[in-house]
């Protein structure tokens, strides 16, 4: 009896460790990216295809700053990262560089807005034209990222730090299955909660935030009320840059840095936005978790879980619904199902 | 000299002339109505007064000052306010936020002005936390008026405030407009429902193809047989 | 100077084509003829792809971000149609695969029927779920069995062994079918939903080709594909060919490459010219007038009772079919299906740059765009090396800066191409050959 209930606990520890914890972290990263896309959509009125590559840009700025901190430019092997102060060693070093990365990303996006997007706002171009422009810019950003940091995969030492490890957990609980939480995962969730709280406070309580909502709701009336569209656009890019740089860095810490992988994030991000309802910040967050949990639940191999849960039964396959290589296909299927059943998304977004 | 007047305005959209020497005016505490058939240039006249379209000839005078060359923003800060015909509220924002956005440019405390709006339209106070998009047509129009009142305007320009609403709601809106006038503001509106509008108006302008054809008090125009025949359906 | 600009204004098309011909001749005389013909052939294939995209964007304003996927479907069709079947693999796993296929079809049909009969959505969901498991059971066994058959040589089902030219047609049809399903779901909704959905489907098509070894050999590539033209070795041994080479004055080996490339060029140019003629005829027909009416003013066209969504679906399917056809031609020309070569940069983005630079809405424009951009793309490599060399001369051969730049310089082409596209869209939205009959 006793061992059976322990086995059930083990089974759920397994699920927590391999699905729930990673899904929450990944969902938070997606949510930040999706919020940026939804903000751009509601205020600048186009779907930004450059979001994934902009996130890579943010991450690269962190890497660049860290390399400068180490002043080891000549042998710049951006991977080896040392904490500047011994007593702060539990804090990932990337965090020190993050403010700089946010500033650089903001500058980059604002300059690109001035050089590229502003023109299309002036001539009131169709949203789809601006969408295409964003694709052009996506490749420019991708190129810059690869020029600065190369196209190869890179992992951060910070990514391997643990808040508590599998061993700690096992010793503490006596279970055979452990749960580990990486510092980066903990950090991701904390930062995401803080940023989302800030965003909702800003949009609903401050004058500038409300003016952004007003501009998104009814541009002409916003102009009649004396709201300055240029300021709204600037503030939007600043918020977008903050979210983008932080999301990019957190994703990199968690999963390693690979420019092409950021490019591929576009699909899950768009899926999150559309599932939640395009233009709705709450929807972007909910959508992100729908996507991340579906991805992990469907690609997890349940063999070990079943062995714990059903003693005496040993499945002859991995019991995996969908191969990991198709994880992005899951985003796509979710996207298609939502478009078929409820094109407005969970929180009624804009469809036209 | 009237409080707000447009004198002999000539204006065109590109090559197409719309207004030919058209004049309109309104005094403080007065309700003036511009009526006329479709395409007569009623809304265009209003756009010229607001600075959304530049006249090629003529002038716009406000409180004795020539404002012909000021931008819309500048005119609004002087005390003009405009309520568009459609999309005149922020539907996804609460009534209260709509009023706040109306007072966006103001640096001083706007709570008194908000209270004034609530006093004028008590139903809005009850619904202040609801999204404007969820309100009825008449209530929405009140939000639109309220939003425009937030800059403490002395002149309010209304573009077809009763377009597309039921007769009952129309009466409600007209009574709201009278409230606006009675609070000492100058109100100038463009109206399709000419009969009802002239009934409550102090002054009326009949425009046909961009020209003034008849001008007078509301009662005079209703009494005028030619105006009755052509515009009021007998 | 005045006269030059006058000629340019009145004969833009002719002048542009003359310049392109000159460039190719220059490469031919100065470098080599096989190189010039190689560039030419890839230019023509790119032109066809750009033409398909141009029809979608120029005729209907549809933004297709999945060019790569439609081209890959065309490429896959070549393998599935023209390769010889691997009998052993078919025997090992074909039966299971057939059952899996039938179960898959049944699942979809049952799901749709239950849904249409307004059954509880959980029942629909459960039916699909069960069907999926049943299908997967047979599928996994079948795939395993097939992949075990001589993995180093085959390890896949092979194709139907039909003529390769037929596979070009099938490639177009396959792309059309994919486009139809995507268009059916997203057209009529927001305009960028189509873009997002095409992005998704194209990535998924690539995943399938990369991962489903039983179907496409995955990243092991399928090589030695059938050709619609003779092989160089056969030609070199044929007496008539040796005589011909002598008459023309080339070495037999060089001339055999040239001859093969010329044969391909014959196929490609015929198809390109045929497509352009058909596209232009279609645009002048009543159908084309309707298309233009809708494009110039969607609102009034809708008011006149024209079904915009259906029209857009037609155009999207036609355009994608052309892309699929070009994808099949490209794989045939290369002689191999290499899934890792499908990069969004090379297939989706580059084609878009071609369309924009050439002149969106103008069919000849996409040909011009394809020539220019492909040429720049090929030459960007040498140019990058040249930049690196200049820098190493200044900074010293082993300096960190030189090493850094040599390592990264080829990524400049992303920035360069993106820059070209943004500049053209900003300063000359009509491209090199602007569309003539567009109302501005």
PDB file of C-alpha atoms in Angstrom, chain C residues 108-268:
ATOM      1  CA  UNK C 108     -11.047  12.762 -40.567  1.00  0.00           C
ATOM      2  CA  UNK C 109     -14.302  11.807 -42.285  1.00  0.00           C
ATOM      3  CA  UNK C 110     -15.908  10.597 -39.055  1.00  0.00           C
ATOM      4  CA  UNK C 111     -14.753  13.728 -37.253  1.00  0.00           C
ATOM      5  CA  UNK C 112     -16.203  16.017 -39.918  1.00  0.00           C
ATOM      6  CA  UNK C 113     -19.471  14.079 -40.111  1.00  0.00           C
ATOM      7  CA  UNK C 114     -19.927  14.032 -36.319  1.00  0.00           C
ATOM      8  CA  UNK C 115     -19.119  17.722 -36.178  1.00  0.00           C
ATOM      9  CA  UNK C 116     -21.578  18.567 -38.929  1.00  0.00           C
ATOM     10  CA  UNK C 117     -24.296  16.502 -37.245  1.00  0.00           C
ATOM     11  CA  UNK C 118     -23.845  18.701 -34.196  1.00  0.00           C
ATOM     12  CA  UNK C 119     -22.638  15.994 -31.850  1.00  0.00           C
ATOM     13  CA  UNK C 120     -21.224  17.065 -28.515  1.00  0.00           C
ATOM     14  CA  UNK C 121     -17.721  18.380 -29.150  1.00  0.00           C
ATOM     15  CA  UNK C 122     -16.264  15.956 -26.595  1.00  0.00           C
ATOM     16  CA  UNK C 123     -17.633  13.031 -28.598  1.00  0.00           C
ATOM     17  CA  UNK C 124     -16.052  14.480 -31.737  1.00  0.00           C
ATOM     18  CA  UNK C 125     -12.842  14.985 -29.854  1.00  0.00           C
ATOM     19  CA  UNK C 126     -12.868  11.424 -28.452  1.00  0.00           C
ATOM     20  CA  UNK C 127     -13.512   9.956 -31.908  1.00  0.00           C
ATOM     21  CA  UNK C 128     -10.598  11.883 -33.400  1.00  0.00           C
ATOM     22  CA  UNK C 129      -8.390  10.913 -30.479  1.00  0.00           C
ATOM     23  CA  UNK C 130      -9.189   7.208 -30.850  1.00  0.00           C
ATOM     24  CA  UNK C 131      -8.714   7.356 -34.598  1.00  0.00           C
ATOM     25  CA  UNK C 132      -5.386   9.064 -34.124  1.00  0.00           C
ATOM     26  CA  UNK C 133      -4.155   6.312 -31.799  1.00  0.00           C
ATOM     27  CA  UNK C 134      -5.311   3.523 -34.065  1.00  0.00           C
ATOM     28  CA  UNK C 135      -3.605   5.208 -37.002  1.00  0.00           C
ATOM     29  CA  UNK C 136      -0.417   5.787 -35.069  1.00  0.00           C
ATOM     30  CA  UNK C 137      -0.231   2.146 -34.059  1.00  0.00           C
ATOM     31  CA  UNK C 138      -0.069   0.899 -37.641  1.00  0.00           C
ATOM     32  CA  UNK C 139       1.898   3.898 -38.762  1.00  0.00           C
ATOM     33  CA  UNK C 140       4.726   3.397 -36.256  1.00  0.00           C
ATOM     34  CA  UNK C 141       5.113  -0.274 -37.149  1.00  0.00           C
ATOM     35  CA  UNK C 142       5.040   0.466 -40.850  1.00  0.00           C
ATOM     36  CA  UNK C 143       7.519   3.334 -40.630  1.00  0.00           C
ATOM     37  CA  UNK C 144       9.909   1.250 -38.542  1.00  0.00           C
ATOM     38  CA  UNK C 145       9.777  -1.658 -40.945  1.00  0.00           C
ATOM     39  CA  UNK C 146      10.367   0.576 -43.965  1.00  0.00           C
ATOM     40  CA  UNK C 147      13.222   2.485 -42.410  1.00  0.00           C
ATOM     41  CA  UNK C 148      14.975  -0.769 -41.483  1.00  0.00           C
ATOM     42  CA  UNK C 149      15.224  -1.863 -45.104  1.00  0.00           C
ATOM     43  CA  UNK C 150      18.755  -1.015 -46.220  1.00  0.00           C
ATOM     44  CA  UNK C 151      18.929   2.331 -44.383  1.00  0.00           C
ATOM     45  CA  UNK C 152      22.230   3.277 -45.979  1.00  0.00           C
ATOM     46  CA  UNK C 153      20.881   2.908 -49.508  1.00  0.00           C
ATOM     47  CA  UNK C 154      17.131   3.333 -49.366  1.00  0.00           C
ATOM     48  CA  UNK C 155      15.175   3.083 -46.120  1.00  0.00           C
ATOM     49  CA  UNK C 156      12.159   4.670 -47.696  1.00  0.00           C
ATOM     50  CA  UNK C 157       9.240   3.648 -49.825  1.00  0.00           C
ATOM     51  CA  UNK C 158      10.556   5.131 -53.031  1.00  0.00           C
ATOM     52  CA  UNK C 159       8.266   6.526 -55.669  1.00  0.00           C
ATOM     53  CA  UNK C 160       5.960   5.332 -58.384  1.00  0.00           C
ATOM     54  CA  UNK C 161       8.602   5.174 -61.084  1.00  0.00           C
ATOM     55  CA  UNK C 162       6.655   7.461 -63.420  1.00  0.00           C
ATOM     56  CA  UNK C 163       8.188  10.020 -65.807  1.00  0.00           C
ATOM     57  CA  UNK C 164       9.801  12.950 -64.046  1.00  0.00           C
ATOM     58  CA  UNK C 165       7.958  15.548 -66.109  1.00  0.00           C
ATOM     59  CA  UNK C 166       4.702  14.205 -64.690  1.00  0.00           C
ATOM     60  CA  UNK C 167       6.077  14.893 -61.219  1.00  0.00           C
ATOM     61  CA  UNK C 168       6.347  18.595 -62.056  1.00  0.00           C
ATOM     62  CA  UNK C 169       2.631  18.633 -62.671  1.00  0.00           C
ATOM     63  CA  UNK C 170       1.976  16.674 -59.487  1.00  0.00           C
ATOM     64  CA  UNK C 171       4.250  19.057 -57.584  1.00  0.00           C
ATOM     65  CA  UNK C 172       2.066  21.929 -58.696  1.00  0.00           C
ATOM     66  CA  UNK C 173      -1.069  20.035 -57.725  1.00  0.00           C
ATOM     67  CA  UNK C 174       0.321  19.119 -54.298  1.00  0.00           C
ATOM     68  CA  UNK C 175       1.177  22.742 -53.581  1.00  0.00           C
ATOM     69  CA  UNK C 176      -2.257  23.749 -54.839  1.00  0.00           C
ATOM     70  CA  UNK C 177      -3.926  21.297 -52.469  1.00  0.00           C
ATOM     71  CA  UNK C 178      -1.955  22.602 -49.488  1.00  0.00           C
ATOM     72  CA  UNK C 179      -2.740  26.161 -50.515  1.00  0.00           C
ATOM     73  CA  UNK C 180      -6.423  25.352 -50.868  1.00  0.00           C
ATOM     74  CA  UNK C 181      -6.680  23.984 -47.323  1.00  0.00           C
ATOM     75  CA  UNK C 182      -4.795  26.922 -45.833  1.00  0.00           C
ATOM     76  CA  UNK C 183      -6.720  29.448 -47.892  1.00  0.00           C
ATOM     77  CA  UNK C 184     -10.041  27.854 -47.043  1.00  0.00           C
ATOM     78  CA  UNK C 185      -9.323  28.310 -43.343  1.00  0.00           C
ATOM     79  CA  UNK C 186      -7.800  31.767 -43.310  1.00  0.00           C
ATOM     80  CA  UNK C 187      -9.082  33.738 -46.284  1.00  0.00           C
ATOM     81  CA  UNK C 188     -12.011  35.899 -45.320  1.00  0.00           C
ATOM     82  CA  UNK C 189     -10.484  36.470 -41.906  1.00  0.00           C
ATOM     83  CA  UNK C 190      -7.899  39.151 -41.177  1.00  0.00           C
ATOM     84  CA  UNK C 191      -5.408  39.575 -44.002  1.00  0.00           C
ATOM     85  CA  UNK C 192      -2.366  38.655 -41.913  1.00  0.00           C
ATOM     86  CA  UNK C 193      -3.858  35.362 -40.744  1.00  0.00           C
ATOM     87  CA  UNK C 194      -3.042  33.969 -44.157  1.00  0.00           C
ATOM     88  CA  UNK C 195       0.557  35.108 -43.768  1.00  0.00           C
ATOM     89  CA  UNK C 196       0.873  33.508 -40.343  1.00  0.00           C
ATOM     90  CA  UNK C 197      -0.767  30.281 -41.496  1.00  0.00           C
ATOM     91  CA  UNK C 198       1.493  29.990 -44.551  1.00  0.00           C
ATOM     92  CA  UNK C 199       4.501  30.513 -42.297  1.00  0.00           C
ATOM     93  CA  UNK C 200       3.256  27.640 -40.158  1.00  0.00           C
ATOM     94  CA  UNK C 201       2.394  25.194 -42.917  1.00  0.00           C
ATOM     95  CA  UNK C 202       5.704  25.760 -44.665  1.00  0.00           C
ATOM     96  CA  UNK C 203       7.713  24.992 -41.519  1.00  0.00           C
ATOM     97  CA  UNK C 204       5.647  21.886 -40.926  1.00  0.00           C
ATOM     98  CA  UNK C 205       6.137  20.646 -44.471  1.00  0.00           C
ATOM     99  CA  UNK C 206       9.873  20.981 -43.944  1.00  0.00           C
ATOM    100  CA  UNK C 207       9.699  19.114 -40.594  1.00  0.00           C
ATOM    101  CA  UNK C 208       7.837  16.287 -42.289  1.00  0.00           C
ATOM    102  CA  UNK C 209      10.348  16.030 -45.111  1.00  0.00           C
ATOM    103  CA  UNK C 210      13.232  16.162 -42.646  1.00  0.00           C
ATOM    104  CA  UNK C 211      11.836  13.677 -40.138  1.00  0.00           C
ATOM    105  CA  UNK C 212       9.707  11.158 -42.015  1.00  0.00           C
ATOM    106  CA  UNK C 213      12.505   8.989 -43.314  1.00  0.00           C
ATOM    107  CA  UNK C 214      10.115   6.364 -44.688  1.00  0.00           C
ATOM    108  CA  UNK C 215       8.705   9.023 -47.001  1.00  0.00           C
ATOM    109  CA  UNK C 216      11.634  11.154 -48.068  1.00  0.00           C
ATOM    110  CA  UNK C 217      14.741   9.574 -46.503  1.00  0.00           C
ATOM    111  CA  UNK C 218      14.851  12.649 -44.263  1.00  0.00           C
ATOM    112  CA  UNK C 219      18.182  14.385 -43.952  1.00  0.00           C
ATOM    113  CA  UNK C 220      19.906  11.472 -45.693  1.00  0.00           C
ATOM    114  CA  UNK C 221      18.795  13.095 -48.970  1.00  0.00           C
ATOM    115  CA  UNK C 222      17.490  11.380 -52.071  1.00  0.00           C
ATOM    116  CA  UNK C 223      20.075  11.547 -54.826  1.00  0.00           C
ATOM    117  CA  UNK C 224      20.283  10.454 -58.449  1.00  0.00           C
ATOM    118  CA  UNK C 225      16.833  11.633 -59.415  1.00  0.00           C
ATOM    119  CA  UNK C 226      15.462  10.974 -62.884  1.00  0.00           C
ATOM    120  CA  UNK C 227      16.238  13.560 -65.558  1.00  0.00           C
ATOM    121  CA  UNK C 228      14.195  14.780 -68.482  1.00  0.00           C
ATOM    122  CA  UNK C 229      17.460  15.375 -70.367  1.00  0.00           C
ATOM    123  CA  UNK C 230      20.412  13.139 -71.365  1.00  0.00           C
ATOM    124  CA  UNK C 231      23.368  12.446 -69.063  1.00  0.00           C
ATOM    125  CA  UNK C 232      26.717  14.081 -69.767  1.00  0.00           C
ATOM    126  CA  UNK C 233      28.558  10.732 -69.866  1.00  0.00           C
ATOM    127  CA  UNK C 234      26.225   9.288 -72.496  1.00  0.00           C
ATOM    128  CA  UNK C 235      26.680  12.394 -74.607  1.00  0.00           C
ATOM    129  CA  UNK C 236      30.438  12.310 -74.338  1.00  0.00           C
ATOM    130  CA  UNK C 237      30.461   8.783 -75.728  1.00  0.00           C
ATOM    131  CA  UNK C 238      28.014   9.439 -78.561  1.00  0.00           C
ATOM    132  CA  UNK C 239      29.841   9.972 -81.906  1.00  0.00           C
ATOM    133  CA  UNK C 240      27.337  12.528 -83.211  1.00  0.00           C
ATOM    134  CA  UNK C 241      27.898  14.596 -80.119  1.00  0.00           C
ATOM    135  CA  UNK C 242      31.682  14.455 -80.437  1.00  0.00           C
ATOM    136  CA  UNK C 243      31.339  15.722 -84.013  1.00  0.00           C
ATOM    137  CA  UNK C 244      28.983  18.471 -82.897  1.00  0.00           C
ATOM    138  CA  UNK C 245      31.401  19.607 -80.196  1.00  0.00           C
ATOM    139  CA  UNK C 246      34.175  19.732 -82.742  1.00  0.00           C
ATOM    140  CA  UNK C 247      32.067  21.861 -85.092  1.00  0.00           C
ATOM    141  CA  UNK C 248      31.113  24.302 -82.346  1.00  0.00           C
ATOM    142  CA  UNK C 249      34.690  24.445 -81.153  1.00  0.00           C
ATOM    143  CA  UNK C 250      34.334  23.347 -77.532  1.00  0.00           C
ATOM    144  CA  UNK C 251      35.966  20.480 -75.689  1.00  0.00           C
ATOM    145  CA  UNK C 252      33.652  17.426 -75.563  1.00  0.00           C
ATOM    146  CA  UNK C 253      33.407  17.407 -71.782  1.00  0.00           C
ATOM    147  CA  UNK C 254      32.683  21.126 -71.447  1.00  0.00           C
ATOM    148  CA  UNK C 255      30.216  21.022 -74.297  1.00  0.00           C
ATOM    149  CA  UNK C 256      28.338  18.109 -72.728  1.00  0.00           C
ATOM    150  CA  UNK C 257      27.680  20.202 -69.605  1.00  0.00           C
ATOM    151  CA  UNK C 258      26.648  23.149 -71.750  1.00  0.00           C
ATOM    152  CA  UNK C 259      24.388  20.938 -73.829  1.00  0.00           C
ATOM    153  CA  UNK C 260      22.638  19.457 -70.790  1.00  0.00           C
ATOM    154  CA  UNK C 261      22.153  22.881 -69.282  1.00  0.00           C
ATOM    155  CA  UNK C 262      20.799  24.152 -72.587  1.00  0.00           C
ATOM    156  CA  UNK C 263      18.282  21.304 -72.643  1.00  0.00           C
ATOM    157  CA  UNK C 264      17.138  22.240 -69.160  1.00  0.00           C
ATOM    158  CA  UNK C 265      17.030  25.882 -70.185  1.00  0.00           C
ATOM    159  CA  UNK C 266      14.767  24.857 -73.064  1.00  0.00           C
ATOM    160  CA  UNK C 267      12.284  23.226 -70.676  1.00  0.00           C
ATOM    161  CA  UNK C 268      12.415  26.029 -68.133  1.00  0.00           C
TER     162      UNK C 268
END
